[in-house]
């Protein structure tokens, strides 16, 4: 009897043989999504300059995020109709096609269209990763596989700016999208054979029959749009758009809870549900790291050169990645519960420290490093165990697919809403505070409220 048989929850058991090929597919899909997110931000100035597309600058990312939500929401119904392997092939195909369209673009309108196609494929890939973990891997490997998948965001945060800096000039910005398309096609071939080899027939039997929750999806997109548009205005108009966005979020939850076909599992809305509180903590933690998109701006405002400021923004992702690999190795039930509680408070401590020191420049900016690292590390400590807890709540194969895909739906919705909220904070003057302090303080308040409600709800639910 081998060591792997005796201890099936090791990294070696995940990364070798059939499991290794599955791990490559699901982590590669999320890595493609993460890298394109960071690369696009880095090459966008050069892209806009060459194509004279200043008026559509924001739409490059807006189209991608909105389409990602659509793709993520469609994952569970697509598995039900096509099966997991075909859904993966379609997701990689869409992502590759979108990347090719961007690389071949001659106008900004074509770039936006390419980003939308790329976003649908990317949203599918992020959702399918969690479904593949629960459907194709033994439960003893779920924690490590989840840690591996979500660590890809850290890799994207480091590799994206580097590649973007390398190709972020007119004439060269197309190269990264060609590379992404080629990588997606290579992963398509691996998925074609690896999923088929590891599936023992259960994948075909577990297809979740259903359709896309159109009313819920429309309301979610409208809510995100309302919050995003609010940042363009001042005074009463901003307040009105912000209130409309918040009301639409509430309406989305109400409609989704009552719809026969919902974006989130019905267990989310059941009385005494633990799943709703797990999703709340996932949303708070995943959304909180969206501050990293604004850190380079704050760093340059306090005197850092662009390159250093760019990598200062990658510190939360690095903290997330390092903590996550350590956390994913924890298998004791009690220790997992402790990490689910401790992680959110580590993130909150990072925001509080940044809100306190965010106005200090020069050598005092060294305080930013542990603050930003703590924001990401708290997510890395808790996220794998929150995801595993959610995946384990599926009552059958179909329900498990929706519950697993729901992690990605919640994550993408949260990322988009928090990004819009950060945009609001960035353009809101809070007496005497720097923009960094105002954003960190606002996020600290939201995180604190979410953590208190989430942990209290889990405690009451038992």
XYZ file of N, CA and C in Angstrom, residues 230 344 357:
9
model
N -23.256 55.230 -10.866
C -23.290 56.209 -9.773
C -21.968 56.953 -9.626
N -11.400 36.082 8.163
C -12.068 37.379 7.968
C -11.555 38.472 8.893
N -2.912 54.262 8.325
C -1.602 54.664 7.808
C -1.638 55.098 6.348
